[in-house]
Amino acid sequence: MNRQTMLAGAKGRETPWDIVVIGGGATGVGVAIDAATRGFAVLLLEAEDFGKGTSSRSTKLIHGGVRYLEQGNISLVMEALKERGLLRQNAPHLVHDLAFIVPNYSWWEAPFYGIGMKVYDLLAGKYGFGRSRILSAEETIERLPNLQTEGLRGGVIYYDGQFDDTRLLIHMAATAADHGATLLNYAPVLNVTRDAEGFADGVTFADSDSGEQFTVRSRVVINATGIFADRVRRMTDPEAKRMIAPSQGIHLVFEQSFLRANAAIMVPKTSDGRVLFAIPWHGHTVVGTTDTPIQESSYEPKPFEGEIDFILDTAAQFLSRPPTRADILSVYVGIRPLVKEDGDGVGNTSTLSRDHTIHIDQAGLISIVGGKWTTYRYMAEDCVNHAITLGMLDDRECTTRSLHLHGYHQAPESLGSLAVYGSDADAILAIAAENPRSLEPMHPELPYCEAEVIWAVRSEMALTVEDVLARRTRALFLNARAAISMAPRVSQIMARETGADAGWVASQVEAFQTLAQGYLVPQGYLAS
Ligand SMILES: Cc1cc2nc3c(=O)[nH]c(=O)nc-3n(C[C@H](O)[C@H](O)[C@H](O)COP(=O)(O)OP(=O)(O)OC[C@H]3O[C@@H](n4cnc5c(N)ncnc54)[C@H](O)[C@@H]3O)c2cc1C
């Protein structure tokens, strides 16, 4: 993917696009793949970087959602379990299965969760990832050596999927591009244009790099801007009522040694009735999440003091070595684009539906909001079906159920630290052939190397140091201090690639270091 080529394609088209998608998170990029593989002319515009919004800040699970089972939302669970299976089948380099253990400290938990997980297995049917079963206390400790053993009776093991959210997103963007879509980051949509009858017929967007503005025409305009969907809806309907009830969730990241296992802990009911996970991820331990209603959406939400305490307290109940504030390597916060039932108040968001919603306003602007990372493909199929009807486009079948995603590789383990790149790993190794030292880690605590930075600039449309350290690699999310110390070197490598001057290097380092403060505790939090 090359941004200059994409920009030239975006502004150079003389006939209207079939579909313009606003928003480059999981939902928008999913729609771009679906539409492009049906043969439509698609332009996707992302205001910041791909995944800058919620899609980089998930718990990293491709799952049916055990919690929704407890809420009785069987259809959502079944749909998500099916999508989980399809995603592992279509992107084995990016989605793998992971054992989850529910530790049992009361007599009733083994039969209760044991039966619940059997239902989960049954709902997965042929898309199952492995059978759940009840474990003895000894078996539980063997799999989770750092579990709090006092009062432990045993556990229930079940299987779900895990992924790296922005790595998958970049491969999705590349898949859409491979099928002819034009995707542009740093291209905010400023306005949705309308024809003489008031129907949406295009958008005006800016190229943040040059400051230039362009207006393009389209038969259908899709708003896939997640937590920002209401702002875009007001471009065609200034009176539109709020549809999004934002709710934030935080994750704390620790060293691997706190979990020291290939399995995750799933706490089905915390002191305030939520679900909490402790998960091994990229050689670290991620613990989360929370569900705190907030008033306004923003790109860099901050954790509340109470959320940090809640996660530390809950982790202390389940881990034999309780983590402290000083052990936090990074804290990241995401905002769920939950859809309000009605009215304007923001109440208890944990009970709001995780299903997606498609809304079409009087101007014909299609907004798709809600859902989950796991179900992006199904959401996209549904959305493009609506677009076909609304825009009177050719009625072409969806083909994504069996579509291999970019980088598809059946034995990614053989690629070592480049496993997540799948078949792109060869291209990164080719870059490294010019300079074998470019495969050495840039920081002793993280695996990321110079060749990955070069690849991100040349082929993954990374424009800033933040793009590289937060989303092409996951340095910022795994260890904010390490990421801060990598910033000068990363900006030098990027400048060498692009020909940027010393001023650019200095301003990038400063901007990244300021941003990264928000991922540090205690400096970076806001008291509630
Ligand atoms: C804490 C947390 C944990 C989660 N964990 C999981 C999980 O483990 N598994 C799972 O399946 N799901 C999970 N989810 C849900 C999942 O992350 C979201 O459903 C999904 O990422 C939403 O994607 P999106 O594309 O709709 O929104 P976003 O990713 O926010 O994308 C919207 C994009 O629109 C862009 N945009 C906004 N305005 C404009 C404009 N004017 N012009 C152009 N672009 C614009 C933004 O920059 C943004 O990139 C979690 C969510 C949260 C908050």
Coordinates of C-alpha atoms and ligand atoms in Angstrom, one line a residue:
M1 CA 0.0 0.0 0.0
N2 CA 1.4 3.3 -1.0
R3 CA -0.2 6.5 0.2
Q4 CA 0.8 8.7 -2.8
T5 CA -0.8 6.2 -5.2
M6 CA -3.9 6.0 -3.0
L7 CA -4.2 9.8 -2.9
A8 CA -3.8 10.0 -6.7
G9 CA -6.5 7.4 -7.1
A10 CA -8.8 9.1 -4.6
K11 CA -8.7 12.5 -6.2
G12 CA -8.2 11.3 -9.8
R13 CA -11.4 9.3 -10.4
E14 CA -13.7 10.9 -13.0
T15 CA -16.8 8.8 -12.6
P16 CA -18.6 8.6 -9.2
W17 CA -17.4 5.9 -6.8
D18 CA -20.0 3.1 -6.1
I19 CA -19.3 3.4 -2.3
V20 CA -17.4 5.9 -0.2
V21 CA -16.7 4.5 3.3
I22 CA -15.9 7.1 6.1
G23 CA -13.8 5.5 8.9
G24 CA -10.8 3.1 8.8
G25 CA -11.4 0.9 11.8
A26 CA -12.5 -2.7 11.8
T27 CA -16.0 -1.8 10.6
G28 CA -15.1 0.5 7.7
V29 CA -12.2 -1.6 6.4
G30 CA -14.4 -4.7 6.7
V31 CA -17.0 -2.9 4.5
A32 CA -14.2 -1.9 2.0
I33 CA -13.1 -5.5 1.7
D34 CA -16.7 -6.8 1.2
A35 CA -17.5 -4.1 -1.4
A36 CA -14.2 -4.4 -3.3
T37 CA -14.5 -8.2 -3.5
R38 CA -18.0 -7.8 -5.0
G39 CA -16.4 -5.7 -7.7
F40 CA -17.6 -2.3 -6.6
A41 CA -15.5 0.9 -6.9
V42 CA -14.7 1.7 -3.3
L43 CA -12.9 4.6 -1.6
L44 CA -12.3 4.5 2.2
L45 CA -11.3 7.7 4.0
E46 CA -9.8 7.6 7.5
A47 CA -9.4 10.9 9.4
E48 CA -6.3 9.8 11.4
D49 CA -4.4 6.5 11.0
F50 CA -6.1 3.1 10.4
G51 CA -7.1 1.8 13.8
K52 CA -6.5 5.1 15.7
G53 CA -10.0 4.8 17.2
T54 CA -11.4 1.8 19.1
S55 CA -10.0 -0.8 16.8
S56 CA -6.5 -0.7 18.3
R57 CA -7.7 -0.8 21.9
S58 CA -9.6 -4.1 22.2
T59 CA -8.9 -7.0 24.7
K60 CA -7.5 -8.8 21.6
L61 CA -10.1 -11.6 21.7
I62 CA -11.8 -13.2 18.7
H63 CA -14.6 -14.7 20.7
G64 CA -18.2 -15.6 21.0
G65 CA -18.5 -13.7 24.2
V66 CA -19.2 -16.0 27.2
R67 CA -20.7 -12.9 28.9
Y68 CA -23.4 -12.5 26.3
L69 CA -24.4 -16.2 26.9
E70 CA -25.1 -15.4 30.5
Q71 CA -27.2 -12.4 29.3
G72 CA -29.2 -14.9 27.2
N73 CA -28.1 -13.3 23.8
I74 CA -27.8 -16.7 22.1
S75 CA -28.1 -15.3 18.5
L76 CA -25.2 -12.9 19.1
V77 CA -23.0 -15.6 20.6
M78 CA -23.8 -18.1 17.8
E79 CA -23.1 -15.5 15.1
A80 CA -19.8 -14.5 16.8
L81 CA -18.7 -18.1 17.2
K82 CA -19.3 -18.7 13.5
E83 CA -17.3 -15.6 12.6
R84 CA -14.5 -16.6 15.0
G85 CA -14.2 -19.9 13.1
L86 CA -14.3 -18.2 9.7
L87 CA -11.6 -15.7 10.7
R88 CA -9.2 -18.4 12.0
Q89 CA -9.8 -20.2 8.7
N90 CA -9.2 -17.1 6.6
A91 CA -6.3 -15.6 8.6
P92 CA -4.5 -18.4 10.4
H93 CA -1.4 -16.1 10.6
L94 CA -3.3 -13.6 12.7
V95 CA -5.9 -15.5 14.7
H96 CA -5.0 -18.4 17.0
D97 CA -6.8 -20.3 19.7
L98 CA -6.1 -19.8 23.3
A99 CA -7.1 -21.8 26.4
F100 CA -9.1 -19.9 29.0
I101 CA -9.5 -21.1 32.5
V102 CA -12.3 -20.0 34.9
P103 CA -10.8 -20.7 38.4
N104 CA -13.3 -22.1 40.9
Y105 CA -13.2 -21.1 44.5
S106 CA -16.8 -22.1 45.5
W107 CA -18.4 -25.6 45.2
W108 CA -21.1 -24.4 42.8
E109 CA -18.8 -22.9 40.2
A110 CA -17.5 -26.1 38.5
P111 CA -21.0 -27.4 37.7
F112 CA -22.3 -23.9 36.8
Y113 CA -19.5 -22.8 34.5
G114 CA -18.9 -26.4 33.3
I115 CA -22.4 -26.5 31.9
G116 CA -22.2 -23.0 30.6
M117 CA -19.1 -23.8 28.6
K118 CA -20.7 -27.0 27.3
V119 CA -23.4 -24.8 25.9
Y120 CA -20.8 -22.5 24.4
D121 CA -19.1 -25.6 22.7
L122 CA -22.5 -26.7 21.4
L123 CA -23.3 -23.3 19.9
A124 CA -20.0 -23.3 18.1
G125 CA -20.8 -26.6 16.4
K126 CA -18.4 -27.2 13.5
Y127 CA -16.7 -23.9 14.2
G128 CA -15.5 -25.2 17.7
F129 CA -11.9 -24.4 18.8
G130 CA -11.6 -27.3 21.4
R131 CA -13.8 -28.9 24.0
S132 CA -14.3 -27.4 27.4
R133 CA -13.9 -29.5 30.5
I134 CA -13.7 -29.3 34.3
L135 CA -10.2 -29.3 35.8
S136 CA -9.0 -30.5 39.2
A137 CA -7.2 -28.1 41.4
E138 CA -3.9 -29.8 40.5
E139 CA -4.6 -29.5 36.8
T140 CA -5.6 -25.9 37.2
I141 CA -2.3 -25.0 39.0
E142 CA -0.3 -26.9 36.4
R143 CA -1.7 -24.8 33.6
L144 CA -1.8 -21.5 35.6
P145 CA 1.2 -21.8 38.0
N146 CA 0.8 -18.2 39.2
L147 CA -2.9 -18.5 40.2
Q148 CA -3.9 -17.7 43.7
T149 CA -4.2 -21.2 45.3
E150 CA -5.8 -20.4 48.6
G151 CA -9.3 -22.0 48.6
L152 CA -8.9 -23.1 45.0
R153 CA -11.2 -26.1 44.2
G154 CA -10.4 -26.4 40.5
G155 CA -11.3 -24.7 37.2
V156 CA -13.2 -24.9 33.9
I157 CA -11.1 -24.8 30.7
Y158 CA -12.6 -23.6 27.4
Y159 CA -11.1 -22.3 24.1
D160 CA -11.5 -19.0 22.3
G161 CA -9.5 -16.9 19.8
Q162 CA -6.8 -14.3 20.2
F163 CA -5.3 -11.8 17.8
D164 CA -3.4 -8.5 17.3
D165 CA -6.1 -6.0 16.4
T166 CA -4.2 -3.5 14.4
R167 CA -2.0 -6.1 12.7
L168 CA -5.2 -7.7 11.5
L169 CA -6.6 -4.3 10.5
I170 CA -3.5 -3.5 8.3
H171 CA -3.8 -6.9 6.6
M172 CA -7.5 -6.2 6.1
A173 CA -6.7 -2.9 4.5
A174 CA -4.1 -4.6 2.3
T175 CA -6.8 -7.2 1.3
A176 CA -9.2 -4.5 0.3
A177 CA -6.4 -2.8 -1.7
D178 CA -5.4 -6.1 -3.3
H179 CA -9.0 -6.3 -4.6
G180 CA -8.9 -2.8 -6.0
A181 CA -10.2 -0.6 -3.2
T182 CA -8.6 2.8 -2.6
L183 CA -7.9 3.5 1.1
L184 CA -6.4 6.7 2.5
N185 CA -5.4 7.5 6.0
Y186 CA -5.0 11.1 7.3
A187 CA -8.0 12.1 5.2
P188 CA -10.8 13.4 7.4
V189 CA -14.2 13.8 5.8
L190 CA -15.3 17.3 6.4
N191 CA -18.8 17.2 4.8
V192 CA -21.2 14.9 3.1
T193 CA -22.4 16.5 -0.1
R194 CA -26.0 16.3 -1.3
D195 CA -27.7 16.5 -4.7
A196 CA -30.6 18.7 -5.7
E197 CA -33.1 16.4 -4.0
G198 CA -31.1 16.3 -0.8
F199 CA -29.6 12.8 -1.2
A200 CA -26.0 12.1 -0.1
D201 CA -24.0 12.0 -3.3
G202 CA -20.4 12.4 -2.2
V203 CA -18.0 13.8 0.4
T204 CA -15.5 16.6 0.8
F205 CA -12.3 15.4 2.5
A206 CA -8.9 16.9 3.4
D207 CA -5.5 15.5 2.8
S208 CA -3.9 16.2 6.2
D209 CA -0.5 16.0 4.8
S210 CA -0.9 18.8 2.3
G211 CA -3.9 20.6 3.7
E212 CA -5.6 20.3 0.3
Q213 CA -9.4 19.6 0.1
F214 CA -11.2 17.5 -2.5
T215 CA -14.8 16.7 -3.3
V216 CA -15.6 13.2 -4.7
R217 CA -19.0 11.8 -5.9
S218 CA -20.4 8.5 -4.8
R219 CA -23.6 6.5 -5.3
V220 CA -23.6 5.5 -1.6
V221 CA -21.9 7.0 1.4
I222 CA -21.3 4.8 4.5
N223 CA -20.6 6.2 7.9
A224 CA -18.4 3.7 9.8
T225 CA -16.9 6.1 12.3
G226 CA -17.7 4.2 15.5
I227 CA -17.8 6.5 18.5
F228 CA -17.7 9.5 16.2
A229 CA -20.7 8.3 14.2
D230 CA -23.1 11.0 15.5
R231 CA -20.8 13.8 14.3
V232 CA -20.9 12.4 10.8
R233 CA -24.6 11.8 11.0
R234 CA -25.1 15.5 11.7
M235 CA -23.4 16.4 8.4
T236 CA -26.6 15.3 6.7
D237 CA -29.1 15.8 9.6
P238 CA -28.0 18.6 11.9
E239 CA -30.9 17.6 14.3
A240 CA -29.9 13.9 14.5
K241 CA -30.3 12.7 18.1
R242 CA -27.4 11.0 19.8
M243 CA -27.2 7.3 18.9
I244 CA -23.9 6.4 20.6
A245 CA -23.6 5.8 24.4
P246 CA -19.9 5.8 24.8
S247 CA -18.4 3.5 27.5
Q248 CA -14.7 3.2 28.1
G249 CA -12.7 0.1 29.0
I250 CA -9.1 0.1 30.2
H251 CA -6.4 -2.5 30.1
L252 CA -3.2 -2.7 32.2
V253 CA -0.1 -4.4 30.7
F254 CA 2.5 -6.2 32.8
E255 CA 5.5 -8.4 32.3
Q256 CA 4.8 -12.0 31.2
S257 CA 6.0 -13.3 34.6
F258 CA 2.8 -12.3 36.3
L259 CA 0.9 -15.0 34.4
R260 CA 3.7 -17.2 33.2
A261 CA 1.3 -19.5 31.3
N262 CA 0.0 -20.2 27.8
A263 CA -3.5 -20.0 29.1
A264 CA -5.6 -17.0 30.1
I265 CA -7.6 -16.5 33.3
M266 CA -11.2 -15.6 32.8
V267 CA -13.0 -14.1 35.9
P268 CA -16.7 -14.4 35.1
K269 CA -17.9 -12.2 37.9
T270 CA -15.8 -9.5 39.5
S271 CA -16.9 -7.7 42.7
D272 CA -19.1 -5.4 40.6
G273 CA -20.5 -8.1 38.3
R274 CA -18.1 -7.6 35.3
V275 CA -15.9 -10.1 33.4
L276 CA -12.2 -9.7 33.7
F277 CA -9.4 -11.4 31.7
A278 CA -5.7 -11.8 32.3
I279 CA -4.2 -12.8 28.9
P280 CA -0.8 -13.7 27.6
W281 CA -0.1 -11.4 24.6
H282 CA 3.1 -10.8 22.7
G283 CA 5.2 -11.9 25.6
H284 CA 3.3 -9.8 28.2
T285 CA 0.3 -10.0 30.4
V286 CA -2.8 -7.9 29.6
V287 CA -5.5 -7.5 32.2
G288 CA -8.8 -5.9 31.6
T289 CA -11.3 -4.5 31.1
T290 CA -13.7 -2.0 32.7
D291 CA -17.0 -0.6 31.5
T292 CA -17.4 3.0 32.5
P293 CA -20.1 5.2 30.9
I294 CA -18.6 8.5 29.7
Q295 CA -20.1 11.7 28.2
E296 CA -17.9 12.4 25.3
S297 CA -15.8 10.4 22.8
S298 CA -12.2 11.3 22.2
Y299 CA -9.1 9.8 20.4
E300 CA -6.9 9.5 23.5
P301 CA -9.2 8.7 26.5
K302 CA -7.6 8.5 29.9
P303 CA -8.1 5.9 32.5
F304 CA -9.9 6.9 35.7
E305 CA -8.1 6.3 39.0
G306 CA -10.9 4.0 40.1
E307 CA -10.5 1.8 37.0
I308 CA -6.8 1.3 37.7
D309 CA -7.5 0.4 41.3
F310 CA -10.3 -1.9 40.3
I311 CA -8.1 -3.9 37.9
L312 CA -5.2 -4.1 40.4
D313 CA -7.5 -5.2 43.2
T314 CA -9.2 -7.9 41.1
A315 CA -5.9 -9.1 39.7
A316 CA -4.6 -9.4 43.3
Q317 CA -7.4 -11.8 44.2
F318 CA -6.4 -14.2 41.4
L319 CA -2.7 -13.9 41.0
S320 CA -0.2 -15.3 43.5
R321 CA 2.1 -12.3 42.9
P322 CA -0.3 -9.3 43.0
P323 CA 0.8 -6.6 40.5
T324 CA 1.3 -3.0 41.8
R325 CA 1.2 0.4 40.1
A326 CA 4.9 0.2 39.7
D327 CA 4.6 -2.9 37.6
I328 CA 2.3 -1.3 35.0
L329 CA 4.2 -1.1 31.7
S330 CA 1.4 0.5 29.8
V331 CA -2.3 1.4 30.2
Y332 CA -4.5 1.7 27.2
V333 CA -8.1 2.8 27.0
G334 CA -10.8 2.2 24.4
I335 CA -14.3 3.5 23.9
R336 CA -17.1 1.1 22.9
P337 CA -19.4 2.5 20.3
L338 CA -22.5 1.1 22.0
V339 CA -25.9 2.0 20.5
K340 CA -28.4 3.7 22.8
E341 CA -31.8 2.3 23.1
D342 CA -33.4 5.7 23.2
G343 CA -33.3 9.1 25.0
D344 CA -30.2 11.1 25.7
G345 CA -29.0 10.1 29.1
V346 CA -26.0 7.7 29.5
G347 CA -26.9 5.0 32.0
N348 CA -25.5 1.5 32.7
T349 CA -23.7 0.6 29.5
S350 CA -22.7 -3.0 30.3
T351 CA -26.3 -4.1 29.6
L352 CA -26.5 -2.3 26.2
S353 CA -26.5 -4.5 23.2
R354 CA -23.3 -5.5 21.5
D355 CA -25.2 -6.2 18.3
H356 CA -24.6 -3.9 15.4
T357 CA -27.1 -1.4 14.1
I358 CA -27.5 -0.1 10.5
H359 CA -29.3 3.3 10.3
I360 CA -30.2 5.1 7.1
D361 CA -31.2 8.7 7.4
Q362 CA -33.5 10.8 5.1
A363 CA -30.5 11.8 2.9
G364 CA -29.6 8.1 2.4
L365 CA -26.5 8.2 4.6
I366 CA -25.9 4.7 5.9
S367 CA -24.4 4.5 9.4
I368 CA -23.1 1.2 10.7
V369 CA -22.3 1.2 14.4
G370 CA -21.8 -1.2 17.3
G371 CA -21.0 -4.8 17.0
K372 CA -17.6 -6.3 17.8
W373 CA -14.2 -6.8 16.2
T374 CA -15.1 -10.5 16.0
T375 CA -18.1 -9.9 13.8
Y376 CA -16.7 -7.3 11.4
R377 CA -17.1 -9.6 8.4
Y378 CA -20.8 -10.3 9.0
M379 CA -21.5 -6.6 9.8
A380 CA -19.8 -5.7 6.5
E381 CA -21.9 -8.2 4.5
D382 CA -25.1 -6.8 6.1
C383 CA -24.0 -3.2 5.4
V384 CA -23.1 -3.8 1.7
N385 CA -26.4 -5.6 1.2
H386 CA -28.1 -2.4 2.4
A387 CA -25.9 -0.3 0.2
I388 CA -26.8 -2.4 -2.9
T389 CA -30.5 -1.8 -2.3
L390 CA -30.2 1.8 -1.5
G391 CA -27.7 2.8 -4.3
M392 CA -29.4 0.4 -6.8
L393 CA -26.0 -1.2 -7.4
D394 CA -25.6 -4.5 -9.2
D395 CA -26.8 -7.3 -6.9
R396 CA -23.6 -9.2 -6.5
E397 CA -23.1 -12.0 -3.9
C398 CA -20.8 -11.5 -0.9
T399 CA -17.7 -13.7 -1.2
T400 CA -15.8 -13.0 2.1
R401 CA -16.9 -16.1 3.9
S402 CA -14.0 -18.0 2.4
L403 CA -11.7 -15.1 1.4
H404 CA -8.2 -15.5 2.6
L405 CA -6.9 -12.3 4.1
H406 CA -3.6 -10.7 2.9
G407 CA -0.6 -12.5 4.2
Y408 CA -2.4 -15.8 4.6
H409 CA 0.0 -18.4 5.8
Q410 CA -0.7 -21.9 7.2
A411 CA 2.5 -22.3 9.3
P412 CA 3.2 -18.8 10.7
E413 CA 5.2 -20.3 13.7
S414 CA 7.9 -21.0 11.2
L415 CA 8.3 -17.2 10.7
G416 CA 9.5 -16.6 14.3
S417 CA 9.1 -13.0 15.5
L418 CA 7.7 -12.1 12.0
A419 CA 4.8 -14.6 12.3
V420 CA 2.1 -12.0 12.4
Y421 CA 3.1 -10.8 8.9
G422 CA 2.3 -14.1 7.4
S423 CA 3.5 -14.3 3.8
D424 CA 4.7 -10.6 4.0
A425 CA 7.5 -11.9 6.2
D426 CA 9.5 -12.7 3.1
A427 CA 9.4 -9.1 2.0
I428 CA 10.7 -8.0 5.4
L429 CA 13.5 -10.5 5.2
A430 CA 14.4 -9.2 1.8
I431 CA 14.7 -5.7 3.3
A432 CA 16.9 -7.2 6.0
A433 CA 19.1 -8.9 3.4
E434 CA 20.6 -5.4 2.6
N435 CA 21.5 -5.1 6.3
P436 CA 21.2 -8.2 8.5
R437 CA 21.5 -6.0 11.7
S438 CA 18.1 -4.5 10.8
L439 CA 16.5 -7.7 12.1
E440 CA 17.9 -7.1 15.6
P441 CA 15.5 -5.9 18.2
M442 CA 15.6 -2.1 18.7
H443 CA 15.0 -2.4 22.4
P444 CA 16.0 -5.2 24.8
E445 CA 12.4 -5.6 26.1
L446 CA 10.6 -5.7 22.8
P447 CA 11.0 -7.8 19.6
Y448 CA 10.6 -5.0 17.0
C449 CA 13.3 -4.4 14.5
E450 CA 14.4 -1.8 12.0
A451 CA 13.3 -3.8 9.0
E452 CA 9.7 -3.7 10.3
V453 CA 9.9 0.1 10.5
I454 CA 11.1 0.3 6.9
W455 CA 8.4 -2.1 5.8
A456 CA 5.7 -0.1 7.6
V457 CA 6.8 3.1 5.8
R458 CA 7.3 1.5 2.4
S459 CA 4.2 -0.8 2.3
E460 CA 1.8 -0.1 5.2
M461 CA 1.3 3.6 4.8
A462 CA 2.8 4.5 8.2
L463 CA 3.3 8.3 8.2
T464 CA 4.3 9.1 11.8
V465 CA 6.3 7.6 14.6
E466 CA 3.0 6.9 16.4
D467 CA 1.8 4.9 13.5
V468 CA 4.8 2.7 13.7
L469 CA 5.1 2.4 17.5
A470 CA 1.4 2.2 18.4
R471 CA -0.2 0.3 15.5
R472 CA 2.2 -1.3 12.9
T473 CA 4.2 -2.6 15.9
R474 CA 2.5 -2.7 19.4
A475 CA 5.4 -1.2 21.3
L476 CA 3.4 1.6 22.9
F477 CA 0.6 -0.8 24.1
L478 CA 3.1 -3.3 25.5
N479 CA 5.7 -1.0 27.2
A480 CA 5.2 2.7 27.0
R481 CA 8.6 3.6 28.5
A482 CA 10.4 1.3 26.0
A483 CA 8.4 2.9 23.2
I484 CA 9.4 6.4 24.3
S485 CA 13.1 5.4 24.2
M486 CA 12.6 3.9 20.7
A487 CA 11.1 7.0 19.2
P488 CA 14.3 8.8 18.2
R489 CA 15.7 5.8 16.4
V490 CA 12.3 5.1 14.7
S491 CA 12.0 8.7 13.5
Q492 CA 15.5 8.6 12.1
I493 CA 14.8 5.4 10.2
M494 CA 11.6 6.9 8.8
A495 CA 13.3 10.1 7.8
R496 CA 15.9 8.2 6.0
E497 CA 13.2 6.4 4.0
T498 CA 11.1 9.5 3.2
G499 CA 13.8 12.2 3.0
A500 CA 12.3 14.2 5.8
D501 CA 14.5 16.7 7.5
A502 CA 15.8 17.1 11.1
G503 CA 12.9 19.4 12.0
W504 CA 10.5 16.6 11.2
V505 CA 12.5 14.1 13.2
A506 CA 12.5 16.4 16.3
S507 CA 8.8 17.2 16.0
Q508 CA 7.9 13.5 15.6
V509 CA 9.8 12.5 18.7
E510 CA 8.3 15.3 20.7
A511 CA 4.8 14.5 19.6
F512 CA 5.2 10.8 20.3
Q513 CA 6.7 11.3 23.7
T514 CA 3.9 13.6 24.7
L515 CA 1.3 11.2 23.5
A516 CA 3.0 8.2 25.3
Q517 CA 2.8 10.0 28.7
G518 CA -0.9 9.1 28.6
Y519 CA 0.0 5.4 28.6
L520 CA 2.1 5.7 31.7
V521 CA 0.8 5.3 35.3
P522 CA 0.8 7.3 37.5
Q523 CA 1.8 10.3 35.4
G524 CA -0.9 9.8 32.8
Y525 CA -4.2 9.4 34.5
L526 CA -7.1 11.6 35.3
A527 CA -8.7 11.3 38.7
S528 CA -12.4 10.5 38.5
Ligands
LIG1 C1 -12.2 -1.8 25.9 C2 -12.7 -2.6 24.7 C3 -12.4 -3.9 24.5 C4 -12.9 -4.6 23.4 N1 -12.5 -5.9 23.2 C5 -13.0 -6.6 22.2 C6 -12.5 -7.9 21.9 O1 -11.7 -8.5 22.7 N2 -13.1 -8.6 20.9 C7 -14.0 -8.0 20.1 O2 -14.5 -8.7 19.2 N3 -14.4 -6.7 20.2 C8 -13.9 -6.0 21.2 N4 -14.2 -4.7 21.4 C9 -15.1 -4.1 20.4 C10 -14.3 -3.6 19.1 O3 -13.1 -3.1 19.5 C11 -15.1 -2.5 18.4 O4 -16.4 -3.0 18.2 C12 -14.5 -2.2 17.0 O5 -13.1 -1.9 17.2 C13 -15.2 -0.9 16.5 O6 -14.6 -0.6 15.3 P1 -15.2 0.6 14.4 O7 -14.5 0.5 13.1 O8 -16.6 0.6 14.4 O9 -14.7 1.9 15.2 P2 -13.3 2.6 15.2 O10 -12.2 1.6 15.3 O11 -13.3 3.6 16.3 O12 -13.1 3.3 13.8 C14 -13.8 4.5 13.5 C15 -12.8 5.3 12.6 O13 -13.5 6.4 12.1 C16 -12.6 7.5 11.9 N5 -13.3 8.7 11.7 C17 -14.0 9.4 12.6 N6 -14.5 10.6 12.1 C18 -14.1 10.6 10.8 C19 -14.2 11.5 9.7 N7 -14.9 12.6 9.8 N8 -13.6 11.2 8.5 C20 -12.9 10.0 8.4 N9 -12.7 9.1 9.4 C21 -13.3 9.4 10.6 C22 -11.8 7.4 13.2 O14 -10.6 8.1 13.1 C23 -11.7 5.9 13.5 O15 -10.5 5.4 13.0 C24 -13.7 -4.0 22.5 C25 -14.0 -2.6 22.6 C26 -13.5 -1.9 23.7 C27 -13.7 -0.5 23.9

